[in-house]
Coordinates of C-alpha atoms and ligand atoms in Angstrom, one line a residue:
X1 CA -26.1 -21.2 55.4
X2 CA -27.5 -24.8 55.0
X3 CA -26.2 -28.3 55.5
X4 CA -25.2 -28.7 59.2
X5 CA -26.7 -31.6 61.0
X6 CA -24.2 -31.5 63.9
X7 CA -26.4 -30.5 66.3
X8 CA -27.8 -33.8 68.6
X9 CA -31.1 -34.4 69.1
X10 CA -32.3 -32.8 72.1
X11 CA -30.1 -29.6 71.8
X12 CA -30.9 -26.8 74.4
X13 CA -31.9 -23.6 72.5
X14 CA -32.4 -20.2 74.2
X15 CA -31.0 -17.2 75.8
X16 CA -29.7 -16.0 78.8
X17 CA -30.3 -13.3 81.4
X18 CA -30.3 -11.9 84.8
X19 CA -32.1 -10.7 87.3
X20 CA -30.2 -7.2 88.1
X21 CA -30.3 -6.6 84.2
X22 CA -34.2 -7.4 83.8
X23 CA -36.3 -7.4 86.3
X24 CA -36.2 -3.7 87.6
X25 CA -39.0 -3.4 90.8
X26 CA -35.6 -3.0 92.7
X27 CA -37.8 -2.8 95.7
X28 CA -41.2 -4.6 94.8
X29 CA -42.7 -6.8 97.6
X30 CA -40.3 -6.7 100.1
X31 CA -36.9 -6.8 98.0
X32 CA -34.0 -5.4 99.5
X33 CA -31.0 -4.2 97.7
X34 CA -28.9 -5.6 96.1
X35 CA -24.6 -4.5 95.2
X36 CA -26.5 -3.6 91.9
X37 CA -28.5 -0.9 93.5
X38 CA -24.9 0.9 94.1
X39 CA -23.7 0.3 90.7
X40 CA -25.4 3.0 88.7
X41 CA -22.1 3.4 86.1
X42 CA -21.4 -0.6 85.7
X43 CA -19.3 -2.5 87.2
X44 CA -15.6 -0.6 86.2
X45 CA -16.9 2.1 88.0
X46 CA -16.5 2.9 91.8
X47 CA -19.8 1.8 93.9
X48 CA -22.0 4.7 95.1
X49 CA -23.0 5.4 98.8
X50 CA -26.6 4.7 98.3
X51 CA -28.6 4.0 95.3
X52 CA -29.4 6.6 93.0
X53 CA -32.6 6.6 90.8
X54 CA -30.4 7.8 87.2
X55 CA -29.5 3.7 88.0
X56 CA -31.7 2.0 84.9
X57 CA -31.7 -1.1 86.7
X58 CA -34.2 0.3 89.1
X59 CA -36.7 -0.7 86.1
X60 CA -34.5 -2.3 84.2
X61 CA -36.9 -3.2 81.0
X62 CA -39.9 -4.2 83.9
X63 CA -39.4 -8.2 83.2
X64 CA -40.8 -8.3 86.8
X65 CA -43.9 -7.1 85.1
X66 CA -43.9 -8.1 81.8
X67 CA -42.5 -11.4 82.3
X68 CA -45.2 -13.9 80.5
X69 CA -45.5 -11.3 77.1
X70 CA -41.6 -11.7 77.5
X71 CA -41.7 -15.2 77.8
X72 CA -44.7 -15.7 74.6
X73 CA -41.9 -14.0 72.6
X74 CA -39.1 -16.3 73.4
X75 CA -41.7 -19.6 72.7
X76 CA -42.2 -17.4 69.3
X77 CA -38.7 -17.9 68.4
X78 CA -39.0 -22.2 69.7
X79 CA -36.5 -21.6 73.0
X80 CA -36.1 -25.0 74.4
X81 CA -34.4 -23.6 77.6
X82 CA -34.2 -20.0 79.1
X83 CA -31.6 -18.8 81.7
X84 CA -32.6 -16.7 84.5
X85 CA -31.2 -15.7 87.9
X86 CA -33.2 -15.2 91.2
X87 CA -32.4 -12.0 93.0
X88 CA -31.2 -13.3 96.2
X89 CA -32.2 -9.8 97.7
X90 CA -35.9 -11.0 97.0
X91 CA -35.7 -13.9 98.9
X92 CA -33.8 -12.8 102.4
X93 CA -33.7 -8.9 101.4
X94 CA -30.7 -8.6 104.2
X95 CA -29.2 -12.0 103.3
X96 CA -29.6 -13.3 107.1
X97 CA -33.1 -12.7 107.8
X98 CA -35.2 -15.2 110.1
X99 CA -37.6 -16.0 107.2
X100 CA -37.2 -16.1 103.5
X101 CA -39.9 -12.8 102.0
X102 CA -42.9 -15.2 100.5
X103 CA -43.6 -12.9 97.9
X104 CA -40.2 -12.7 96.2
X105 CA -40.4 -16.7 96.0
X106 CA -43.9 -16.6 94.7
X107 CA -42.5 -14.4 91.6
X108 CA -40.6 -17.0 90.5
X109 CA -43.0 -19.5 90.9
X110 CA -45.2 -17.1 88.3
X111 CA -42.0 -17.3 86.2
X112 CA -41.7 -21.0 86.2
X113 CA -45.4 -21.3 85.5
X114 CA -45.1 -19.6 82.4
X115 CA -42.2 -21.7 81.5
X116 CA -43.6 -24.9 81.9
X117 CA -46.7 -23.4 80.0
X118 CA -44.4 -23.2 76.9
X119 CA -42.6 -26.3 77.7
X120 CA -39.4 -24.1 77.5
X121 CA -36.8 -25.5 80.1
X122 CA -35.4 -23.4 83.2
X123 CA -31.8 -23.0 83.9
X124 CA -31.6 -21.1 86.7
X125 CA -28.3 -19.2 88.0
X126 CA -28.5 -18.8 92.0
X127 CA -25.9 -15.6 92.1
X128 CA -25.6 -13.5 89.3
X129 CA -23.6 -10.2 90.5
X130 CA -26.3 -9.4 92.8
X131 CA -25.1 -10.1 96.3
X132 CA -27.4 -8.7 99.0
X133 CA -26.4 -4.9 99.7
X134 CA -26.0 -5.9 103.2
X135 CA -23.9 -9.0 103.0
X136 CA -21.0 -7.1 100.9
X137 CA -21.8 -4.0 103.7
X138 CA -21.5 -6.3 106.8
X139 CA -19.5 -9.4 106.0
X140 CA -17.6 -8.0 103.3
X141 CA -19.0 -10.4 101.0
X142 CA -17.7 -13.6 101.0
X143 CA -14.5 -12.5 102.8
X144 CA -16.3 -13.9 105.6
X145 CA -16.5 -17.5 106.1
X146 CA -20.2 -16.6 107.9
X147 CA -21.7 -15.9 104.7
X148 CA -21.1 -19.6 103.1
X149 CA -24.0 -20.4 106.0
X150 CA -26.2 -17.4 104.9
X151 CA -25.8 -18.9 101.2
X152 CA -27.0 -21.8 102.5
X153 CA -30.0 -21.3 104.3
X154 CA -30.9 -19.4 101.0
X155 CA -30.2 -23.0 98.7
X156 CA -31.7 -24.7 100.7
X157 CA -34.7 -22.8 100.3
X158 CA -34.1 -22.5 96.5
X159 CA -33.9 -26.3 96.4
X160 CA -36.9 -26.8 98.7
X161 CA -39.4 -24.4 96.6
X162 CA -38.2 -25.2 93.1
X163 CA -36.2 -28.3 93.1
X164 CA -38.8 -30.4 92.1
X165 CA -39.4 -28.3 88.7
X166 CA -35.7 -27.1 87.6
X167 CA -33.5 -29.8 86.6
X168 CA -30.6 -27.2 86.1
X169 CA -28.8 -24.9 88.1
X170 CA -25.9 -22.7 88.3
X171 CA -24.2 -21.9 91.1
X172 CA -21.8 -18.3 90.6
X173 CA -22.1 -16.5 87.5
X174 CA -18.6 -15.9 86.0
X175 CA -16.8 -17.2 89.3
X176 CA -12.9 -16.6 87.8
X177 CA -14.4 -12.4 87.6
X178 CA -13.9 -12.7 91.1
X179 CA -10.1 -11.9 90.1
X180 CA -11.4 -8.9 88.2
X181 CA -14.2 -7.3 90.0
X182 CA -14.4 -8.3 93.5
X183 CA -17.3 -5.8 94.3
X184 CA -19.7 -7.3 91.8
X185 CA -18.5 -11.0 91.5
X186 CA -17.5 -11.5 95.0
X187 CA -19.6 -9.0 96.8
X188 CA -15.6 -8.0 98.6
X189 CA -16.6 -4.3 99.9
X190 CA -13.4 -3.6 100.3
X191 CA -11.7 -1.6 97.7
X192 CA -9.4 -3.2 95.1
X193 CA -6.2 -2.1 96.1
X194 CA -6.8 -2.4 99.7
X195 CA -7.5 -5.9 99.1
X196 CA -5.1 -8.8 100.1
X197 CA -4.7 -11.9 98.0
X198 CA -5.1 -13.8 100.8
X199 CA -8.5 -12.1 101.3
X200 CA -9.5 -12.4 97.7
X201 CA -8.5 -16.0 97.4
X202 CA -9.8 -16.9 101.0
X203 CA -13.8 -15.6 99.1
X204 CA -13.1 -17.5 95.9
X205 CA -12.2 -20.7 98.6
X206 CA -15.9 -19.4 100.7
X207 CA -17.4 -19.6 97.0
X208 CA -16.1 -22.9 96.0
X209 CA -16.7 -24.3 99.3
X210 CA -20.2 -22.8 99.2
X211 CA -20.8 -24.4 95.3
X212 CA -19.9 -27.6 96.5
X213 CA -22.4 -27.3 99.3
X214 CA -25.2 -26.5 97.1
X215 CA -24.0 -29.1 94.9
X216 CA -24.4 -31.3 97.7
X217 CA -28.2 -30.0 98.6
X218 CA -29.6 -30.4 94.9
X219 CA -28.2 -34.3 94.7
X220 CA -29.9 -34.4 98.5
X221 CA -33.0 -33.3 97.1
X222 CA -33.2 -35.0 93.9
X223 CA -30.6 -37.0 92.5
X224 CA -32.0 -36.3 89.1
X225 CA -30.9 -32.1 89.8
X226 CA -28.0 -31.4 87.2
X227 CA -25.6 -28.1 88.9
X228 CA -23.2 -26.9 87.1
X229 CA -20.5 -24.3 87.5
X230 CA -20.3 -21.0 85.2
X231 CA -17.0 -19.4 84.1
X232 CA -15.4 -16.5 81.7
X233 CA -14.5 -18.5 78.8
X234 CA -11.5 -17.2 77.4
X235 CA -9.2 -19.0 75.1
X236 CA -5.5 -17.6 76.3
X237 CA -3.4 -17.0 73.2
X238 CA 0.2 -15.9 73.4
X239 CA 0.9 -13.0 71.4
X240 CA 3.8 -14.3 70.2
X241 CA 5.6 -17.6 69.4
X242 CA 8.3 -16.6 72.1
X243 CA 8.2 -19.0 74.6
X244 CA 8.2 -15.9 77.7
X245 CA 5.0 -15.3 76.1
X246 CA 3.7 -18.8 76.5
X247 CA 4.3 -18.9 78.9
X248 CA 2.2 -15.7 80.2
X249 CA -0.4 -17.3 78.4
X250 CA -0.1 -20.5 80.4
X251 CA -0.3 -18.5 83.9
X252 CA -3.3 -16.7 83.0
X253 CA -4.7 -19.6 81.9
X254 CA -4.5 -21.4 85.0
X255 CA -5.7 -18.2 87.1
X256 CA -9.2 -18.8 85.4
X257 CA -8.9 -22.6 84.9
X258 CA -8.4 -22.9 88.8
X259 CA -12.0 -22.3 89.8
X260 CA -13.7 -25.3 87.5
X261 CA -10.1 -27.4 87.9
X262 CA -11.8 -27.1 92.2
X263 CA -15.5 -27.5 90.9
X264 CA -14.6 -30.6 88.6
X265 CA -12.0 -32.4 90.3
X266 CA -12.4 -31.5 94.0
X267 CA -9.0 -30.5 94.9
X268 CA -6.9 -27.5 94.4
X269 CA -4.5 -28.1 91.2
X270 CA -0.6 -28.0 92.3
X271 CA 0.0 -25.0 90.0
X272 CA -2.9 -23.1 92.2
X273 CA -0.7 -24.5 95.9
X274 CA 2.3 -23.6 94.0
X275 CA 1.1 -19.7 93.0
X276 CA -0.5 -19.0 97.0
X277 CA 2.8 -20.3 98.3
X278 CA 5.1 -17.9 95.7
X279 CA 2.6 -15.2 96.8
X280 CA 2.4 -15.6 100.6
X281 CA -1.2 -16.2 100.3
X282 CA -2.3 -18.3 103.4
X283 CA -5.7 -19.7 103.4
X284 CA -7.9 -21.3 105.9
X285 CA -8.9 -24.6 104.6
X286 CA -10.6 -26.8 107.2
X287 CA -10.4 -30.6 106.3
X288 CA -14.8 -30.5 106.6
X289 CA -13.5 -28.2 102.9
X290 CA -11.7 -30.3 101.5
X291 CA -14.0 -33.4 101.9
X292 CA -17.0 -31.6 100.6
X293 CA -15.3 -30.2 97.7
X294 CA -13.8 -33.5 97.2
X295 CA -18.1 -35.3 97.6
X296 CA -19.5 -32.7 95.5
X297 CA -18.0 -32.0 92.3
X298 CA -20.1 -30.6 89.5
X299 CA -22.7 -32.5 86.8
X300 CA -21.4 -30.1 83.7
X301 CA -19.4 -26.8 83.3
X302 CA -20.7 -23.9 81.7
X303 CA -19.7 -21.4 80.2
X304 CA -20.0 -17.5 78.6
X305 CA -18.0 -16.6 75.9
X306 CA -17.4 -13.2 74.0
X307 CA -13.7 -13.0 72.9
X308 CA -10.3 -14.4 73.3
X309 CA -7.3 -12.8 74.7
X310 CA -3.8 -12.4 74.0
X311 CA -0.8 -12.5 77.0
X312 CA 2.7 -11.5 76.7
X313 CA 5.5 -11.4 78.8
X314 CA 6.6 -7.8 77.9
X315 CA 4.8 -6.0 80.9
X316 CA 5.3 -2.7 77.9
X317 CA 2.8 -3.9 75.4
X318 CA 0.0 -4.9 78.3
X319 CA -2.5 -2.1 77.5
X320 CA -5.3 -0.4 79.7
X321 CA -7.7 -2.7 79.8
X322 CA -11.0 -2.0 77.7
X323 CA -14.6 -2.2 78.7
X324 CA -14.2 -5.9 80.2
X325 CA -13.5 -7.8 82.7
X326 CA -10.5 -9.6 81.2
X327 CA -8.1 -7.5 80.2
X328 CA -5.1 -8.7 77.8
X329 CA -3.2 -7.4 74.6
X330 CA -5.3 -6.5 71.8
X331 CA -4.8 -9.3 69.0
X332 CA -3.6 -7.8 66.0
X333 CA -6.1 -10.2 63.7
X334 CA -8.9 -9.5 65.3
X335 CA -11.5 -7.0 64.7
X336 CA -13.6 -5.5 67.7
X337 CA -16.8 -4.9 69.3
X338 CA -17.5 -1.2 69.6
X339 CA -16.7 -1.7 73.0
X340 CA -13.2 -3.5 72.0
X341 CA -14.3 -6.7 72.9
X342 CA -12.5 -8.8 69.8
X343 CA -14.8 -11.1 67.5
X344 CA -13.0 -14.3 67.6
X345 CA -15.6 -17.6 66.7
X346 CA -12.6 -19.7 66.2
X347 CA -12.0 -19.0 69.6
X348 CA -15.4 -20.6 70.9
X349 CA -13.9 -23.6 69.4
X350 CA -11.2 -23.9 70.9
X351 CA -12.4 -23.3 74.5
X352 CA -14.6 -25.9 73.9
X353 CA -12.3 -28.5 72.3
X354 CA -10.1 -27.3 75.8
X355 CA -12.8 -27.8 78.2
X356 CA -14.0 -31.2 77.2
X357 CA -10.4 -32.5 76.8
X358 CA -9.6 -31.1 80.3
X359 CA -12.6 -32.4 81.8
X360 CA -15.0 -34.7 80.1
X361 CA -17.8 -33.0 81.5
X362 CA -21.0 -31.9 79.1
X363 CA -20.8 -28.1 79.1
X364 CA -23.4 -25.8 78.4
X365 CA -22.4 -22.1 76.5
X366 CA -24.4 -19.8 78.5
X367 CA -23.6 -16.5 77.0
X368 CA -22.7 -15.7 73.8
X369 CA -23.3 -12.9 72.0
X370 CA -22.9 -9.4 70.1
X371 CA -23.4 -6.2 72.1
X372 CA -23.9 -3.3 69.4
X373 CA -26.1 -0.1 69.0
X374 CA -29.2 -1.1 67.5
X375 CA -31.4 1.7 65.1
X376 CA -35.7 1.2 64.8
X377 CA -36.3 1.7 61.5
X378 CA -39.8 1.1 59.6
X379 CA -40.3 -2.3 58.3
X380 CA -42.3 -3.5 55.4
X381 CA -44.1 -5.7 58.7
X382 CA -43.7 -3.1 60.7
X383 CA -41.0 -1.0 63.0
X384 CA -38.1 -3.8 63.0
X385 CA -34.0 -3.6 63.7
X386 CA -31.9 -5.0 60.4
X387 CA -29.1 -6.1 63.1
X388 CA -27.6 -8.6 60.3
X389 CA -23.9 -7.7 62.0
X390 CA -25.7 -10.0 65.1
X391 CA -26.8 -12.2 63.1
X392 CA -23.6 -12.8 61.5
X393 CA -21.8 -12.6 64.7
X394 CA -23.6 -15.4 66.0
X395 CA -23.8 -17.7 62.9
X396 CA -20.3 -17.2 62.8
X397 CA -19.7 -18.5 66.7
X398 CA -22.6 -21.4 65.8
X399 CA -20.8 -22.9 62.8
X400 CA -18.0 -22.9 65.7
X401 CA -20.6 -24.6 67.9
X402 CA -20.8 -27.4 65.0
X403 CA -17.1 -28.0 64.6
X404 CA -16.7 -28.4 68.3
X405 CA -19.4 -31.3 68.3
X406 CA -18.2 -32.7 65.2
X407 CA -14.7 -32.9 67.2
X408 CA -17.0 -35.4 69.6
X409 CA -17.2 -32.9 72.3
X410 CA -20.7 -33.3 74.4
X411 CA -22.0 -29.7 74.5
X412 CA -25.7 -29.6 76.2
X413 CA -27.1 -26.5 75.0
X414 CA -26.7 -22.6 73.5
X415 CA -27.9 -19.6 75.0
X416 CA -27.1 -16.3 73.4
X417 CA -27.2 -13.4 76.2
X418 CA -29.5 -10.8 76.1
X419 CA -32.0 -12.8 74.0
X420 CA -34.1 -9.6 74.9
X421 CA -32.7 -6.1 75.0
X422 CA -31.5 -5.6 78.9
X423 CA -29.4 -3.1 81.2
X424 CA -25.5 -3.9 79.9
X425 CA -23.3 -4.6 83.2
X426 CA -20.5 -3.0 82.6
X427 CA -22.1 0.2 81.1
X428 CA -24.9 -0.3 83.1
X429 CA -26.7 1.1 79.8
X430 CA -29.6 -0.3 77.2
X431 CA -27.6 1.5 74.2
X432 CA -25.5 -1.4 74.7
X433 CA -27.8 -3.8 72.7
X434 CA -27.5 -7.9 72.4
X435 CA -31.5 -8.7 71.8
X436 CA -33.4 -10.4 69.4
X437 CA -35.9 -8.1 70.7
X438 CA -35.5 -4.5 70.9
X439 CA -36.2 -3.0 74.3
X440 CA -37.9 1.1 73.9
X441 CA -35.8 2.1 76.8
X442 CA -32.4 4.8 76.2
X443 CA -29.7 5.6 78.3
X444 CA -31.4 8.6 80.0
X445 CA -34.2 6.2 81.7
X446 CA -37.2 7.5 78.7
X447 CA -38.7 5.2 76.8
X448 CA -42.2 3.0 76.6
X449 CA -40.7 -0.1 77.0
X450 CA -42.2 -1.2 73.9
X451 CA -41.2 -4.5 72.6
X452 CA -40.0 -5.1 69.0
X453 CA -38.9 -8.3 67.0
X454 CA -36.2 -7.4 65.4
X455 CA -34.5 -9.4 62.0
X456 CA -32.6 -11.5 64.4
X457 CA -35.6 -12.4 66.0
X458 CA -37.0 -14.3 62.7
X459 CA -33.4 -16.1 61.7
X460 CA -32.9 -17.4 65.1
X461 CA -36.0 -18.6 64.8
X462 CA -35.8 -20.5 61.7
X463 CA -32.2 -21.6 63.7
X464 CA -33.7 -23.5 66.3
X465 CA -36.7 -24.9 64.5
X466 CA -33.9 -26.7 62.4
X467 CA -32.1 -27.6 65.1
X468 CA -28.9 -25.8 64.1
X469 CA -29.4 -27.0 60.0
X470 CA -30.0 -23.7 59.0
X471 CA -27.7 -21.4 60.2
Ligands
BGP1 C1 -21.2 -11.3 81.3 C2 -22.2 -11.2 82.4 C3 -23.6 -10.8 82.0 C4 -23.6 -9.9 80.8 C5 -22.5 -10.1 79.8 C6 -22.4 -9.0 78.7 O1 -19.9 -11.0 81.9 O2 -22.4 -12.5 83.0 O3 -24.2 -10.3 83.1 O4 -23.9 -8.6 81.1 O5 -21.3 -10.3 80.3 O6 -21.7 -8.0 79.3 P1 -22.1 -6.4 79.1 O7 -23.5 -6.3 79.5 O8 -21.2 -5.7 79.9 O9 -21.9 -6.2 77.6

């Protein structure tokens, strides 16, 4: 597909990942563990007592090895910008240490090298569902108001080492999964239904207090630092025209709009006062909160988006929910993912048209993408995957992309996920592929870890070197 010229000058191109799902050397140079290391079944599965080697993010595909050939293949395909998380378990392997592990911040030193070799741009997420072990074990995560300081002295070390060469950050990956899965967002040891909602919410107000703080640091250390926040992206469609069911819609809406309505505008919404008080949840905000969330709002919101989902009011047609994080009624027009997530570009859209209406704040898409099973089969080049389902997928949520700016709204960048095969997180699998490059790694750990372009690989490619023309 030809002809779109949407795209500004300057467009970020690249892909996304994180540490837990790349890196492997779980325990390299003086890293300790992280919630990940207890996760060996994904995140919808119960944590284990102690980490177990069948866990594939002990290797993960070895990016902690093989980081600059990784990187040479993403400058292959033109990335402008590449998302990456640091391990906070690399830096203080307890999460309150005296003094932050040298080696761990000299990794990502190597990784920014390489970067700035390629002139690709860093955006860098500082917690990507990989809490230090120890601060979910002793402080039950950010339960405890004692770990905003640990995250601190851990920014302020991020800021101090690297601020000078990454203009953009992110502070909490997916912060509204917090609702979802409080082990893996939230680092919350305690177990789901022995969790009060004035616990959970008093983490996500530790969180938001502790974004704003970093917020706070970066513009301290350079003013030119952009931070934004990262959420689920999920358009809320009512199943049906009833007016019970848009109102569902409506309510789950605001449960995930409430984390950037904080980050944006620096308050709590009235709907969000309106829902703790219905709920006798009883939070301690101090007024030192509300002035720094109020100081330190966010530079742009981003953003992941895979599907759309649909509410009702008739608690007999809300379903199991599938292999993610959201939940919802299936939608009877869309078609799914292997894993049920449901295709929906028109979707991407709409979030977007939502977002910038809502806040008039750039945003940056920092996930999208098509998890499938993937097959190596010989090439006329060479070994290749002919993945032309991913391909289509992500044309299809591109030519969204396009509409949205067309509709005037400011949209930074585009990262798919996965631009390289990685572990999945809630499978905590490789079979689960979203990669331009194919990863030689299989469920049961075996494997060379042999790197191969696959058909993607060439289109998105020719994507970014004509700046979203040819789709
Ligand atoms: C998002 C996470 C990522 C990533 C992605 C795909 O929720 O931020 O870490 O894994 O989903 O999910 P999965 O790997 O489960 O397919």
């Amino acid at each position: 597909m030809t002809g779109w010229t949407t795209f500004p000058a300057g467009f970020l191109w690249g892909g996304a990942t994180a540490a837990n799902q790349i890196e492997g050397a779980f325990d390299a140079d003086g890293k300790g563990l992280s919630i990940q290391d207890v996760l060996p079944r994904g995140i919808l599965e119960p944590r284990t007592a102690t980490p177990t080697p069948d866990n594939l993010k002990q290797i993960a595909i070895d990016f902690y090895h093989r980081y600059a050939q990784d990187i040479a293949l993403f400058a292959e395909m033109g990335f402008t910008v590449f998302r990456f998380s640091i391990a906070w378990s690399r830096i203080f392997p307890n999460g309150d240490d005296a003094e932050p592990n040298e080696a761990g911040l000299a990794f990502y030193d190597r990784v920014l090298d390489e970067l700035e070799r390629h002139g690709i741009t860093p955006l860098v997420t500082i917690s990507h569902y990989e809490t230090p072990l120890a601060i979910a074990e002793r402080y039950d995560g950010w339960v405890s108001r004692e770990v905003i300081g640990l995250f601190e002295r851990y920014v302020r070390v991020l800021f101090a080492r690297y601020g000078h060469r990454v203009r953009y950050w992110l502070t909490f990956n997916e912060i509204n999964s917090v609702l979802h899965a409080p082990f893996l967002s939230g680092g919350i040891n305690t177990a789901p239904e022995k969790l009060s909602p004035s616990d959970l919410y008093q983490a996500i107000h530790h969180e938001l207090v502790a974004s704003a703080l970093a917020t706070r640091i970066a513009h301290e250390t350079d003013p030119d630092i952009r931070v934004g926040c990262m959420v689920l992206g999920v358009p809320v469609y009512p199943l049906t025209p009833a007016p019970a069911d848009v109102e569902a819609a409506l309510h789950t809406d605001h449960a995930n709009l409430m984390f950037s309505d904080v980050h944006v505008r620096g308050r709590y919404p009235g709907y969000a006062e309106r829902y703790f008080r219905d709920n006798g949840i009883r939070l301690h905000i101090t007024d030192d909160d509300r002035e720094l969330l109020a100081a330190n709002t966010v530079d742009f919101v981003s953003f992941s988006y895979y599907m759309s989902v649909c509410e009702t009011a008739d608690e007999t047609r809300r379903t199991a929910r599938e292999a993610n994080l959201m939940g919802g009624v299936p939608n009877p027009y869309l078609a799914s993912s292997a894993w049920g997530w449901q295709v929906d570009p028109t979707g991407l859209r709409i979030v977007l048209n939502q977002f910038w209406d809502r806040w008039n704040k750039p945003l940056f898409i920092v996930e999208n993408g098509l998890g499938a099973h993937d097959e190596v089969v010989e090439g006329p080049g060479g070994p290749t995957v002919l993945d032309d389902y991913r391909i289509e997928y992500l044309r299809d949520h591109l030519v969204e992309v396009g509409e949205a700016i067309a509709d005037g709204v400011h949209v930074l960048g585009y990262c798919s996920w996965g631009p390289i095969d990685l572990v999945s997180a809630s499978t905590a699998q490789m079979s689960k592929r979203y990669g331009f490059i194919h990863v030689d790694r299989n469920d049961d750990g075996t494997g060379t870890l042999r790197r191969t372009r696959k058909k993607s690989f060439h289109w998105y490619a020719g994507v970014i070197a004509t700046n979203g023309a040819s789709l």
